[in-house]
PDB file of C-alpha atoms in Angstrom:
ATOM      1  CA  MET V 672      -0.131   0.348   0.080  1.00  0.00           C
ATOM      2  CA  ALA V 673       1.129   3.675  -1.158  1.00  0.00           C
ATOM      3  CA  ASP V 674       2.796   5.756   1.974  1.00  0.00           C
ATOM      4  CA  ARG V 675       1.251   8.680   0.158  1.00  0.00           C
ATOM      5  CA  PRO V 676      -2.406   7.275  -1.673  1.00  0.00           C
ATOM      6  CA  ALA V 677      -3.460   8.358  -4.814  1.00  0.00           C
ATOM      7  CA  ARG V 678      -6.874   8.964  -5.934  1.00  0.00           C
ATOM      8  CA  LEU V 679      -8.589   9.420  -9.608  1.00  0.00           C
ATOM      9  CA  THR V 680     -11.463  11.988  -9.710  1.00  0.00           C
ATOM     10  CA  ILE V 681     -13.781  12.245 -12.562  1.00  0.00           C
ATOM     11  CA  LYS V 682     -13.815  15.685 -14.067  1.00  0.00           C
ATOM     12  CA  ASN V 683     -16.884  15.395 -16.616  1.00  0.00           C
ATOM     13  CA  GLY V 684     -20.173  13.566 -17.870  1.00  0.00           C
ATOM     14  CA  GLY V 685     -22.694  12.374 -15.943  1.00  0.00           C
ATOM     15  CA  PHE V 686     -20.407  10.289 -13.159  1.00  0.00           C
ATOM     16  CA  GLU V 687     -18.406  13.809 -12.817  1.00  0.00           C
ATOM     17  CA  GLY V 688     -16.965  14.431  -8.926  1.00  0.00           C
ATOM     18  CA  MET V 689     -16.872  10.524  -8.708  1.00  0.00           C
ATOM     19  CA  VAL V 690     -13.640   9.604  -6.569  1.00  0.00           C
ATOM     20  CA  TYR V 691     -11.783   6.454  -6.712  1.00  0.00           C
ATOM     21  CA  GLU V 692      -9.250   5.747  -4.036  1.00  0.00           C
ATOM     22  CA  VAL V 693      -5.870   4.194  -6.028  1.00  0.00           C
ATOM     23  CA  THR V 694      -4.164   2.170  -3.029  1.00  0.00           C
ATOM     24  CA  ALA V 695      -3.244  -0.739  -4.746  1.00  0.00           C
ATOM     25  CA  GLU V 696      -0.052  -1.911  -6.468  1.00  0.00           C
ATOM     26  CA  GLU V 697      -1.980  -2.136  -9.521  1.00  0.00           C
ATOM     27  CA  THR V 698      -5.233  -0.763 -10.256  1.00  0.00           C
ATOM     28  CA  LEU V 699      -7.059  -1.771 -13.632  1.00  0.00           C
ATOM     29  CA  ILE V 700      -9.324   0.343 -15.518  1.00  0.00           C
ATOM     30  CA  GLY V 701     -12.138  -0.617 -17.975  1.00  0.00           C
ATOM     31  CA  ARG V 702     -15.331  -1.339 -19.030  1.00  0.00           C
ATOM     32  CA  ASN V 703     -15.291  -5.019 -18.344  1.00  0.00           C
ATOM     33  CA  PRO V 704     -17.031  -5.547 -14.702  1.00  0.00           C
ATOM     34  CA  THR V 705     -14.311  -7.123 -13.263  1.00  0.00           C
ATOM     35  CA  THR V 706     -11.879  -4.240 -13.401  1.00  0.00           C
ATOM     36  CA  ASP V 707     -11.009  -2.471 -10.374  1.00  0.00           C
ATOM     37  CA  ILE V 708     -12.308   0.869 -11.635  1.00  0.00           C
ATOM     38  CA  THR V 709     -15.157  -0.025 -14.163  1.00  0.00           C
ATOM     39  CA  LEU V 710     -16.494   2.873 -16.316  1.00  0.00           C
ATOM     40  CA  LEU V 711     -19.531   2.914 -18.125  1.00  0.00           C
ATOM     41  CA  ASP V 712     -17.854   4.257 -21.443  1.00  0.00           C
ATOM     42  CA  GLU V 713     -18.332   2.950 -24.463  1.00  0.00           C
ATOM     43  CA  GLY V 714     -14.877   4.736 -25.952  1.00  0.00           C
ATOM     44  CA  ILE V 715     -12.801   2.411 -23.748  1.00  0.00           C
ATOM     45  CA  SER V 716     -11.617  -0.933 -23.900  1.00  0.00           C
ATOM     46  CA  ARG V 717     -12.785  -3.865 -21.479  1.00  0.00           C
ATOM     47  CA  GLU V 718      -9.085  -3.606 -19.810  1.00  0.00           C
ATOM     48  CA  HIS V 719      -8.183  -0.401 -21.396  1.00  0.00           C
ATOM     49  CA  THR V 720      -5.327   0.913 -18.546  1.00  0.00           C
ATOM     50  CA  ILE V 721      -3.546  -0.261 -15.582  1.00  0.00           C
ATOM     51  CA  VAL V 722      -2.493   2.534 -12.819  1.00  0.00           C
ATOM     52  CA  ILE V 723       0.995   0.906 -11.344  1.00  0.00           C
ATOM     53  CA  TYR V 724       2.493   1.734  -7.732  1.00  0.00           C
ATOM     54  CA  ASP V 725       6.302   1.520  -7.530  1.00  0.00           C
ATOM     55  CA  ALA V 726       7.203   1.719  -3.890  1.00  0.00           C
ATOM     56  CA  ASP V 727      10.621   1.840  -4.078  1.00  0.00           C
ATOM     57  CA  GLU V 728      10.510   4.926  -5.982  1.00  0.00           C
ATOM     58  CA  ASP V 729       7.173   6.060  -4.740  1.00  0.00           C
ATOM     59  CA  GLN V 730       5.957   6.835  -7.774  1.00  0.00           C
ATOM     60  CA  TYR V 731       2.541   5.929  -9.820  1.00  0.00           C
ATOM     61  CA  SER V 732       2.657   5.603 -13.516  1.00  0.00           C
ATOM     62  CA  VAL V 733      -0.126   4.319 -16.195  1.00  0.00           C
ATOM     63  CA  GLU V 734       0.392   1.950 -18.780  1.00  0.00           C
ATOM     64  CA  ASP V 735      -2.392   1.664 -22.012  1.00  0.00           C
ATOM     65  CA  LEU V 736      -3.375  -1.909 -22.411  1.00  0.00           C
ATOM     66  CA  GLN V 737      -3.044  -1.695 -25.991  1.00  0.00           C
ATOM     67  CA  SER V 738      -6.798  -0.145 -26.073  1.00  0.00           C
ATOM     68  CA  THR V 739      -8.248   0.947 -29.580  1.00  0.00           C
ATOM     69  CA  ASN V 740      -8.910   4.602 -28.343  1.00  0.00           C
ATOM     70  CA  GLY V 741      -5.662   5.083 -26.407  1.00  0.00           C
ATOM     71  CA  THR V 742      -5.097   7.011 -22.838  1.00  0.00           C
ATOM     72  CA  LYS V 743      -3.884  10.196 -22.632  1.00  0.00           C
ATOM     73  CA  VAL V 744      -1.869  12.336 -19.687  1.00  0.00           C
ATOM     74  CA  ASN V 745      -2.467  15.731 -20.103  1.00  0.00           C
ATOM     75  CA  GLY V 746      -3.634  15.634 -23.164  1.00  0.00           C
ATOM     76  CA  LYS V 747      -0.972  13.650 -24.830  1.00  0.00           C
ATOM     77  CA  ARG V 748      -1.499  10.120 -26.164  1.00  0.00           C
ATOM     78  CA  VAL V 749       1.078   7.525 -24.490  1.00  0.00           C
ATOM     79  CA  ARG V 750       1.784   3.603 -23.920  1.00  0.00           C
ATOM     80  CA  SER V 751       3.302   4.340 -20.571  1.00  0.00           C
ATOM     81  CA  SER V 752       3.782   7.721 -18.491  1.00  0.00           C
ATOM     82  CA  ASP V 753       4.487   8.668 -14.450  1.00  0.00           C
ATOM     83  CA  LEU V 754       1.696   9.974 -13.075  1.00  0.00           C
ATOM     84  CA  ASN V 755       2.100  13.436 -10.803  1.00  0.00           C
ATOM     85  CA  ASP V 756      -0.475  15.182  -8.670  1.00  0.00           C
ATOM     86  CA  GLY V 757      -2.249  17.291 -10.565  1.00  0.00           C
ATOM     87  CA  ASP V 758      -2.293  15.218 -13.893  1.00  0.00           C
ATOM     88  CA  ALA V 759      -5.090  15.007 -16.551  1.00  0.00           C
ATOM     89  CA  LEU V 760      -5.650  10.934 -17.077  1.00  0.00           C
ATOM     90  CA  GLN V 761      -8.084  10.776 -20.305  1.00  0.00           C
ATOM     91  CA  ILE V 762      -9.292   6.963 -20.799  1.00  0.00           C
ATOM     92  CA  GLY V 763     -11.920   7.303 -23.714  1.00  0.00           C
ATOM     93  CA  ASN V 764     -14.309   9.991 -23.167  1.00  0.00           C
ATOM     94  CA  THR V 765     -13.774  10.023 -19.443  1.00  0.00           C
ATOM     95  CA  LEU V 766     -11.355  12.409 -17.820  1.00  0.00           C
ATOM     96  CA  PHE V 767      -9.802  12.007 -14.418  1.00  0.00           C
ATOM     97  CA  ALA V 768      -7.616  14.115 -11.994  1.00  0.00           C
ATOM     98  CA  PHE V 769      -4.909  12.643 -10.490  1.00  0.00           C
ATOM     99  CA  GLU V 770      -4.234  13.594  -7.032  1.00  0.00           C
ATOM    100  CA  ARG V 771      -1.634  12.352  -4.457  1.00  0.00           C
ATOM    101  CA  ASP V 772      -2.308  13.351  -0.487  1.00  0.00           C
ATOM    102  CA  PRO V 773       0.585  15.397   0.534  1.00  0.00           C
ATOM    103  CA  GLY V 774       3.305  13.209   2.622  1.00  0.00           C
ATOM    104  CA  THR V 775       4.029  13.423   6.234  1.00  0.00           C
ATOM    105  CA  GLU V 776       6.848  16.358   6.506  1.00  0.00           C
ATOM    106  CA  THR V 777      10.095  15.092   8.419  1.00  0.00           C
ATOM    107  CA  GLY V 778      12.939  17.711   9.575  1.00  0.00           C
ATOM    108  CA  SER V 779      12.398  21.258  11.175  1.00  0.00           C
ATOM    109  CA  GLU V 780       9.119  21.926  12.643  1.00  0.00           C
TER     110      GLU V 780
END
């Protein structure tokens, strides 16, 4: 589980405002009911993309699973890309905002 969990918030369409916590090492997104995040969006594949958490690097990334319509990060179509706080992730017609919880700061107070 991530030290600094992340979340994806839908920013458009009928499900705007819906929030998905991303806490697992792998989060599968698609149209198939067996995916971790299931979207009712005809523009996406059954298993469209996966969000991966690398605990060693404390970094999230996204990988497109050879989908027909692709995955975009900040408007650019990608096969694989790191995800940073505030990034826009588009899967089919669904637009998400990727957010990281701020980490606990260590050091002087």
